[in-house]
């Protein structure tokens, strides 16, 4: 208001004086930008997020599309979605994704929900996905979730990258470690936040072992696998997401991220063959060996 002309400021003051006190205060907030002061992201709060391990939402936890305040949704930037991480403040989320599309409340909001559309490449056609961002007690992002896991594949397509050719005098000896996905991740989870404490500890110990024993580390290949339950596209996206999460945790524990390649094989390379199609406890148990993450370490020692 200090930049207004004197006569404009006088008229504005008279107008506000004629309003009830509460309405006048709200008008001042609107004219001031409707924003409270931001806050720094403290190291203690970041450490709290790293320790968080919240369970993922269920389908019924997502709001109905018909209850959205902005029912049209939005066509998001893929780069913005790929930049989302845990430990971000609300200002940073708004900068990437804008405001949520549902009425989330006034104070103490711990969840933002979005309606995002993605082009199919067939003229004006698009698919609609629901995206949820959850915040912890420090109001930092503690998890990002898609209602349909297949939507995650639209942001990060499960395409295996070719292994770069390395010219070497002799083939590098490889060592393969297989970790059961059931002991690594929460059921149907694939993000870093879905890693179980025991699974996180296994990957961290493996990172220490690799750095101690691999004298000439040439590369690491992390491959995710699923069982045959669920759709092919869902399994491909889930297996790649799990491989990417293992790579991220290896990098957090000292492994050069540039040396780690990931790929998702979905259900294409089973190690156990089981009869039946109905999702019974017996079939789920029989297929357990197929739900795995394989880590191949390439060491250039002769």
mmCIF file of C-alpha atoms in Angstrom:
data_model
loop_
_atom_site.group_PDB
_atom_site.id
_atom_site.type_symbol
_atom_site.label_atom_id
_atom_site.label_comp_id
_atom_site.label_asym_id
_atom_site.label_seq_id
_atom_site.Cartn_x
_atom_site.Cartn_y
_atom_site.Cartn_z
ATOM 1 C CA UNK A 1 0.000 0.000 0.000
ATOM 2 C CA UNK A 2 2.947 2.369 0.494
ATOM 3 C CA UNK A 3 3.372 2.759 -3.292
ATOM 4 C CA UNK A 4 -0.199 4.057 -3.829
ATOM 5 C CA UNK A 5 -0.905 7.698 -4.622
ATOM 6 C CA UNK A 6 -2.047 9.741 -1.544
ATOM 7 C CA UNK A 7 -5.636 10.188 -2.788
ATOM 8 C CA UNK A 8 -5.914 6.458 -3.594
ATOM 9 C CA UNK A 9 -4.666 5.510 -0.129
ATOM 10 C CA UNK A 10 -7.185 7.886 1.481
ATOM 11 C CA UNK A 11 -10.094 6.438 -0.493
ATOM 12 C CA UNK A 12 -8.992 2.876 0.344
ATOM 13 C CA UNK A 13 -8.760 3.699 4.060
ATOM 14 C CA UNK A 14 -12.267 5.223 4.009
ATOM 15 C CA UNK A 15 -13.636 2.150 2.250
ATOM 16 C CA UNK A 16 -12.074 -0.239 4.735
ATOM 17 C CA UNK A 17 -13.295 1.856 7.654
ATOM 18 C CA UNK A 18 -16.871 1.384 6.488
ATOM 19 C CA UNK A 19 -16.607 -2.397 6.657
ATOM 20 C CA UNK A 20 -17.002 -4.647 9.724
ATOM 21 C CA UNK A 21 -13.612 -5.281 11.412
ATOM 22 C CA UNK A 22 -13.372 -8.951 10.388
ATOM 23 C CA UNK A 23 -14.224 -8.237 6.735
ATOM 24 C CA UNK A 24 -11.761 -5.341 6.691
ATOM 25 C CA UNK A 25 -8.997 -7.589 8.006
ATOM 26 C CA UNK A 26 -9.726 -10.161 5.322
ATOM 27 C CA UNK A 27 -9.576 -7.442 2.662
ATOM 28 C CA UNK A 28 -6.177 -6.327 3.928
ATOM 29 C CA UNK A 29 -4.919 -9.914 3.724
ATOM 30 C CA UNK A 30 -6.188 -10.240 0.154
ATOM 31 C CA UNK A 31 -4.602 -6.948 -0.901
ATOM 32 C CA UNK A 32 -1.383 -8.010 0.799
ATOM 33 C CA UNK A 33 -1.114 -11.170 -1.261
ATOM 34 C CA UNK A 34 -2.941 -13.688 0.968
ATOM 35 C CA UNK A 35 0.387 -15.221 1.974
ATOM 36 C CA UNK A 36 2.071 -15.720 5.289
ATOM 37 C CA UNK A 37 5.803 -15.488 5.709
ATOM 38 C CA UNK A 38 7.773 -18.495 4.519
ATOM 39 C CA UNK A 39 10.041 -20.521 6.789
ATOM 40 C CA UNK A 40 13.473 -22.143 6.399
ATOM 41 C CA UNK A 41 13.913 -25.898 5.961
ATOM 42 C CA UNK A 42 15.901 -26.779 9.062
ATOM 43 C CA UNK A 43 18.339 -29.742 9.162
ATOM 44 C CA UNK A 44 16.427 -31.220 12.109
ATOM 45 C CA UNK A 45 13.205 -31.264 10.076
ATOM 46 C CA UNK A 46 14.994 -32.851 7.121
ATOM 47 C CA UNK A 47 16.316 -35.552 9.438
ATOM 48 C CA UNK A 48 12.780 -36.236 10.663
ATOM 49 C CA UNK A 49 11.598 -36.781 7.091
ATOM 50 C CA UNK A 50 14.449 -39.218 6.449
ATOM 51 C CA UNK A 51 13.291 -41.254 9.442
ATOM 52 C CA UNK A 52 9.613 -41.198 8.423
ATOM 53 C CA UNK A 53 8.225 -44.366 6.920
ATOM 54 C CA UNK A 54 4.488 -43.698 6.520
ATOM 55 C CA UNK A 55 2.197 -46.342 4.999
ATOM 56 C CA UNK A 56 0.959 -45.521 1.467
ATOM 57 C CA UNK A 57 -2.683 -44.449 1.045
ATOM 58 C CA UNK A 58 -5.383 -46.858 -0.048
ATOM 59 C CA UNK A 59 -7.647 -46.184 -3.034
ATOM 60 C CA UNK A 60 -10.431 -45.030 -0.725
ATOM 61 C CA UNK A 61 -8.107 -42.420 0.820
ATOM 62 C CA UNK A 62 -8.120 -40.436 -2.436
ATOM 63 C CA UNK A 63 -11.003 -37.934 -2.718
ATOM 64 C CA UNK A 64 -13.722 -38.407 -5.336
ATOM 65 C CA UNK A 65 -13.166 -36.398 -8.515
ATOM 66 C CA UNK A 66 -16.646 -34.908 -8.179
ATOM 67 C CA UNK A 67 -15.619 -33.200 -4.911
ATOM 68 C CA UNK A 68 -12.779 -31.212 -6.504
ATOM 69 C CA UNK A 69 -12.866 -27.431 -6.261
ATOM 70 C CA UNK A 70 -11.069 -27.170 -9.619
ATOM 71 C CA UNK A 71 -12.674 -30.082 -11.474
ATOM 72 C CA UNK A 72 -10.871 -29.347 -14.755
ATOM 73 C CA UNK A 73 -7.544 -30.423 -13.237
ATOM 74 C CA UNK A 74 -4.337 -29.604 -15.102
ATOM 75 C CA UNK A 75 -1.806 -30.894 -17.629
ATOM 76 C CA UNK A 76 1.345 -30.959 -15.450
ATOM 77 C CA UNK A 77 4.945 -30.532 -16.443
ATOM 78 C CA UNK A 78 6.638 -33.935 -16.434
ATOM 79 C CA UNK A 79 9.884 -32.297 -15.325
ATOM 80 C CA UNK A 80 8.070 -30.719 -12.367
ATOM 81 C CA UNK A 81 6.675 -34.088 -11.286
ATOM 82 C CA UNK A 82 10.102 -35.707 -11.659
ATOM 83 C CA UNK A 83 11.565 -32.981 -9.419
ATOM 84 C CA UNK A 84 9.256 -33.864 -6.503
ATOM 85 C CA UNK A 85 11.101 -35.307 -3.492
ATOM 86 C CA UNK A 86 10.447 -35.905 0.190
ATOM 87 C CA UNK A 87 11.591 -33.100 2.487
ATOM 88 C CA UNK A 88 10.134 -30.235 0.418
ATOM 89 C CA UNK A 89 8.103 -27.366 1.880
ATOM 90 C CA UNK A 90 4.689 -26.264 0.656
ATOM 91 C CA UNK A 91 6.116 -23.199 -1.092
ATOM 92 C CA UNK A 92 8.383 -25.468 -3.128
ATOM 93 C CA UNK A 93 5.516 -27.820 -4.004
ATOM 94 C CA UNK A 94 3.358 -24.889 -5.137
ATOM 95 C CA UNK A 95 6.236 -23.654 -7.295
ATOM 96 C CA UNK A 96 6.312 -27.021 -9.108
ATOM 97 C CA UNK A 97 2.662 -28.129 -9.125
ATOM 98 C CA UNK A 98 0.644 -25.002 -8.244
ATOM 99 C CA UNK A 99 -2.234 -25.128 -5.750
ATOM 100 C CA UNK A 100 -4.092 -28.397 -5.004
ATOM 101 C CA UNK A 101 -7.339 -29.010 -6.865
ATOM 102 C CA UNK A 102 -9.405 -29.961 -3.817
ATOM 103 C CA UNK A 103 -10.450 -27.897 -0.813
ATOM 104 C CA UNK A 104 -8.024 -29.189 1.807
ATOM 105 C CA UNK A 105 -8.929 -26.925 4.755
ATOM 106 C CA UNK A 106 -7.512 -23.777 6.350
ATOM 107 C CA UNK A 107 -4.936 -24.806 8.972
ATOM 108 C CA UNK A 108 -2.777 -27.822 9.776
ATOM 109 C CA UNK A 109 -3.272 -29.292 6.301
ATOM 110 C CA UNK A 110 -1.242 -32.493 5.891
ATOM 111 C CA UNK A 111 -2.450 -33.585 2.444
ATOM 112 C CA UNK A 112 -2.782 -32.011 -1.013
ATOM 113 C CA UNK A 113 -4.615 -33.706 -3.866
ATOM 114 C CA UNK A 114 -4.361 -33.042 -7.588
ATOM 115 C CA UNK A 115 -6.114 -34.056 -10.819
ATOM 116 C CA UNK A 116 -3.546 -34.444 -13.594
ATOM 117 C CA UNK A 117 -4.107 -35.258 -17.279
ATOM 118 C CA UNK A 118 -1.610 -36.834 -19.671
ATOM 119 C CA UNK A 119 -1.809 -36.836 -23.480
ATOM 120 C CA UNK A 120 -1.929 -40.266 -25.126
ATOM 121 C CA UNK A 121 -0.456 -39.080 -28.423
ATOM 122 C CA UNK A 122 -3.740 -39.771 -30.224
ATOM 123 C CA UNK A 123 -5.037 -36.324 -31.090
ATOM 124 C CA UNK A 124 -6.810 -34.617 -28.169
ATOM 125 C CA UNK A 125 -7.151 -37.840 -26.144
ATOM 126 C CA UNK A 126 -5.778 -37.919 -22.605
ATOM 127 C CA UNK A 127 -5.904 -40.042 -19.455
ATOM 128 C CA UNK A 128 -6.726 -38.673 -16.015
ATOM 129 C CA UNK A 129 -4.767 -39.536 -12.861
ATOM 130 C CA UNK A 130 -5.046 -38.578 -9.197
ATOM 131 C CA UNK A 131 -1.903 -37.503 -7.345
ATOM 132 C CA UNK A 132 -1.522 -37.068 -3.587
ATOM 133 C CA UNK A 133 1.178 -35.207 -1.672
ATOM 134 C CA UNK A 134 1.385 -35.836 2.070
ATOM 135 C CA UNK A 135 3.188 -33.691 4.643
ATOM 136 C CA UNK A 136 4.606 -34.694 8.025
ATOM 137 C CA UNK A 137 4.379 -32.856 11.342
ATOM 138 C CA UNK A 138 7.105 -30.437 10.205
ATOM 139 C CA UNK A 139 4.995 -29.615 7.111
ATOM 140 C CA UNK A 140 7.539 -31.202 4.773
ATOM 141 C CA UNK A 141 6.634 -33.694 2.061
ATOM 142 C CA UNK A 142 6.761 -37.222 3.450
ATOM 143 C CA UNK A 143 5.372 -39.078 0.419
ATOM 144 C CA UNK A 144 3.968 -38.661 -3.109
ATOM 145 C CA UNK A 145 1.463 -41.182 -4.422
ATOM 146 C CA UNK A 146 -0.567 -42.028 -7.536
ATOM 147 C CA UNK A 147 -4.004 -43.605 -7.109
ATOM 148 C CA UNK A 148 -3.269 -45.837 -10.101
ATOM 149 C CA UNK A 149 0.359 -47.078 -10.141
ATOM 150 C CA UNK A 150 0.197 -47.181 -13.946
ATOM 151 C CA UNK A 151 0.128 -43.372 -13.870
ATOM 152 C CA UNK A 152 3.671 -43.385 -12.480
ATOM 153 C CA UNK A 153 4.809 -45.053 -15.703
ATOM 154 C CA UNK A 154 3.493 -42.054 -17.652
ATOM 155 C CA UNK A 155 5.939 -39.813 -15.778
ATOM 156 C CA UNK A 156 8.859 -42.274 -15.807
ATOM 157 C CA UNK A 157 8.291 -44.775 -18.653
ATOM 158 C CA UNK A 158 9.685 -48.231 -17.831
ATOM 159 C CA UNK A 159 12.173 -48.323 -20.676
ATOM 160 C CA UNK A 160 15.380 -50.260 -20.080
ATOM 161 C CA UNK A 161 18.425 -48.310 -21.177
ATOM 162 C CA UNK A 162 21.123 -50.200 -23.091
ATOM 163 C CA UNK A 163 24.258 -51.076 -21.159
ATOM 164 C CA UNK A 164 27.132 -48.905 -22.424
ATOM 165 C CA UNK A 165 29.945 -50.863 -24.090
ATOM 166 C CA UNK A 166 33.082 -50.811 -21.945
ATOM 167 C CA UNK A 167 36.321 -51.670 -23.697
ATOM 168 C CA UNK A 168 38.429 -53.707 -21.280
ATOM 169 C CA UNK A 169 41.295 -56.207 -21.597
ATOM 170 C CA UNK A 170 39.114 -58.903 -20.065
ATOM 171 C CA UNK A 171 35.470 -59.186 -19.056
ATOM 172 C CA UNK A 172 34.833 -57.834 -15.609
ATOM 173 C CA UNK A 173 33.857 -60.491 -13.110
ATOM 174 C CA UNK A 174 30.321 -59.994 -11.853
ATOM 175 C CA UNK A 175 28.746 -60.771 -8.518
ATOM 176 C CA UNK A 176 24.977 -60.937 -8.231
ATOM 177 C CA UNK A 177 22.995 -60.339 -5.048
ATOM 178 C CA UNK A 178 19.278 -61.130 -4.964
ATOM 179 C CA UNK A 179 17.031 -59.440 -2.401
ATOM 180 C CA UNK A 180 13.444 -60.549 -1.916
ATOM 181 C CA UNK A 181 11.063 -57.652 -2.632
ATOM 182 C CA UNK A 182 8.686 -58.800 0.118
ATOM 183 C CA UNK A 183 11.355 -58.019 2.703
ATOM 184 C CA UNK A 184 12.396 -54.762 1.037
ATOM 185 C CA UNK A 185 9.178 -52.848 0.360
ATOM 186 C CA UNK A 186 5.712 -52.404 1.738
ATOM 187 C CA UNK A 187 3.030 -54.336 -0.179
ATOM 188 C CA UNK A 188 2.619 -52.875 -3.689
ATOM 189 C CA UNK A 189 5.050 -50.055 -2.785
ATOM 190 C CA UNK A 190 8.026 -49.031 -4.893
ATOM 191 C CA UNK A 191 9.177 -45.599 -3.661
ATOM 192 C CA UNK A 192 12.076 -44.925 -1.300
ATOM 193 C CA UNK A 193 9.490 -44.069 1.362
ATOM 194 C CA UNK A 194 8.031 -47.587 0.924
ATOM 195 C CA UNK A 195 11.281 -49.329 1.934
ATOM 196 C CA UNK A 196 10.873 -51.350 5.115
ATOM 197 C CA UNK A 197 13.433 -50.750 7.892
ATOM 198 C CA UNK A 198 14.890 -54.253 7.403
ATOM 199 C CA UNK A 199 15.103 -53.797 3.631
ATOM 200 C CA UNK A 200 16.724 -50.372 3.992
ATOM 201 C CA UNK A 201 19.329 -51.891 6.323
ATOM 202 C CA UNK A 202 20.129 -54.659 3.795
ATOM 203 C CA UNK A 203 20.773 -52.164 1.003
ATOM 204 C CA UNK A 204 22.858 -49.939 3.267
ATOM 205 C CA UNK A 205 25.026 -52.909 4.312
ATOM 206 C CA UNK A 206 25.440 -53.892 0.675
ATOM 207 C CA UNK A 207 26.624 -50.357 -0.185
ATOM 208 C CA UNK A 208 29.285 -50.573 2.546
ATOM 209 C CA UNK A 209 30.389 -54.009 1.325
ATOM 210 C CA UNK A 210 30.667 -52.858 -2.294
ATOM 211 C CA UNK A 211 32.833 -49.880 -1.357
ATOM 212 C CA UNK A 212 35.054 -52.061 0.821
ATOM 213 C CA UNK A 213 35.564 -54.967 -1.600
ATOM 214 C CA UNK A 214 35.192 -53.591 -5.141
ATOM 215 C CA UNK A 215 38.643 -52.190 -5.894
ATOM 216 C CA UNK A 216 37.896 -51.299 -9.534
ATOM 217 C CA UNK A 217 34.115 -50.824 -9.573
ATOM 218 C CA UNK A 218 32.966 -50.535 -13.188
ATOM 219 C CA UNK A 219 29.223 -50.519 -12.692
ATOM 220 C CA UNK A 220 26.165 -51.827 -10.888
ATOM 221 C CA UNK A 221 22.998 -53.095 -12.570
ATOM 222 C CA UNK A 222 19.839 -53.091 -10.438
ATOM 223 C CA UNK A 223 16.959 -55.103 -11.913
ATOM 224 C CA UNK A 224 13.455 -55.209 -10.468
ATOM 225 C CA UNK A 225 11.157 -58.211 -10.931
ATOM 226 C CA UNK A 226 7.515 -58.896 -9.974
ATOM 227 C CA UNK A 227 5.211 -61.895 -10.010
ATOM 228 C CA UNK A 228 2.510 -62.310 -12.678
ATOM 229 C CA UNK A 229 -0.353 -61.002 -10.541
ATOM 230 C CA UNK A 230 -1.618 -57.645 -11.832
ATOM 231 C CA UNK A 231 -1.437 -56.097 -15.292
ATOM 232 C CA UNK A 232 1.742 -56.209 -17.377
ATOM 233 C CA UNK A 233 2.072 -52.412 -17.438
ATOM 234 C CA UNK A 234 1.554 -52.172 -13.673
ATOM 235 C CA UNK A 235 4.218 -54.807 -13.010
ATOM 236 C CA UNK A 236 6.674 -53.124 -15.395
ATOM 237 C CA UNK A 237 6.228 -49.763 -13.652
ATOM 238 C CA UNK A 238 6.426 -51.284 -10.160
ATOM 239 C CA UNK A 239 9.596 -53.281 -10.913
ATOM 240 C CA UNK A 240 11.364 -50.210 -12.346
ATOM 241 C CA UNK A 241 10.247 -48.026 -9.425
ATOM 242 C CA UNK A 242 11.728 -50.530 -6.974
ATOM 243 C CA UNK A 243 15.011 -50.694 -8.891
ATOM 244 C CA UNK A 244 15.203 -46.877 -8.947
ATOM 245 C CA UNK A 245 14.576 -46.727 -5.182
ATOM 246 C CA UNK A 246 17.401 -49.204 -4.503
ATOM 247 C CA UNK A 247 19.710 -47.106 -6.712
ATOM 248 C CA UNK A 248 18.727 -43.982 -4.776
ATOM 249 C CA UNK A 249 19.498 -45.630 -1.441
ATOM 250 C CA UNK A 250 22.854 -46.951 -2.744
ATOM 251 C CA UNK A 251 23.714 -43.401 -3.845
ATOM 252 C CA UNK A 252 22.709 -42.009 -0.450
ATOM 253 C CA UNK A 253 25.232 -44.405 1.076
ATOM 254 C CA UNK A 254 28.252 -43.452 -0.994
ATOM 255 C CA UNK A 255 27.870 -45.276 -4.328
ATOM 256 C CA UNK A 256 28.388 -43.088 -7.422
ATOM 257 C CA UNK A 257 24.888 -42.753 -8.923
ATOM 258 C CA UNK A 258 26.428 -42.544 -12.401
ATOM 259 C CA UNK A 259 27.729 -46.111 -12.056
ATOM 260 C CA UNK A 260 24.296 -47.562 -11.274
ATOM 261 C CA UNK A 261 21.928 -48.561 -14.094
ATOM 262 C CA UNK A 262 18.367 -49.668 -13.412
ATOM 263 C CA UNK A 263 15.840 -51.712 -15.348
ATOM 264 C CA UNK A 264 12.411 -53.171 -14.666
ATOM 265 C CA UNK A 265 11.619 -56.634 -16.035
ATOM 266 C CA UNK A 266 8.135 -56.851 -14.535
ATOM 267 C CA UNK A 267 6.867 -60.427 -14.695
ATOM 268 C CA UNK A 268 8.952 -61.474 -17.741
ATOM 269 C CA UNK A 269 11.713 -63.448 -15.961
ATOM 270 C CA UNK A 270 10.086 -65.690 -13.328
ATOM 271 C CA UNK A 271 12.202 -68.133 -11.341
ATOM 272 C CA UNK A 272 9.209 -70.036 -9.941
ATOM 273 C CA UNK A 273 6.341 -71.523 -11.960
ATOM 274 C CA UNK A 274 3.051 -71.873 -10.093
ATOM 275 C CA UNK A 275 -0.348 -73.216 -11.106
ATOM 276 C CA UNK A 276 -3.542 -71.207 -10.795
ATOM 277 C CA UNK A 277 -4.904 -67.781 -11.684
ATOM 278 C CA UNK A 278 -6.991 -66.811 -8.650
ATOM 279 C CA UNK A 279 -5.118 -64.629 -6.168
ATOM 280 C CA UNK A 280 -5.131 -67.056 -3.249
ATOM 281 C CA UNK A 281 -2.708 -67.002 -0.279
ATOM 282 C CA UNK A 282 -1.179 -70.247 -1.586
ATOM 283 C CA UNK A 283 -0.499 -68.749 -5.047
ATOM 284 C CA UNK A 284 0.896 -65.508 -3.573
ATOM 285 C CA UNK A 285 3.254 -67.577 -1.412
ATOM 286 C CA UNK A 286 4.315 -69.803 -4.337
ATOM 287 C CA UNK A 287 5.139 -66.760 -6.477
ATOM 288 C CA UNK A 288 7.213 -65.101 -3.727
ATOM 289 C CA UNK A 289 10.627 -65.919 -5.324
ATOM 290 C CA UNK A 290 9.587 -63.965 -8.432
ATOM 291 C CA UNK A 291 9.157 -60.758 -6.426
ATOM 292 C CA UNK A 292 12.785 -59.713 -6.140
ATOM 293 C CA UNK A 293 15.469 -57.121 -6.843
ATOM 294 C CA UNK A 294 18.751 -58.340 -8.358
ATOM 295 C CA UNK A 295 21.923 -56.297 -7.889
ATOM 296 C CA UNK A 296 24.846 -57.178 -10.176
ATOM 297 C CA UNK A 297 28.211 -55.681 -9.233
ATOM 298 C CA UNK A 298 30.828 -55.402 -11.997
ATOM 299 C CA UNK A 299 34.376 -55.343 -10.583
ATOM 300 C CA UNK A 300 37.266 -54.731 -12.995
ATOM 301 C CA UNK A 301 39.861 -56.696 -11.030
ATOM 302 C CA UNK A 302 41.660 -59.389 -13.044
#
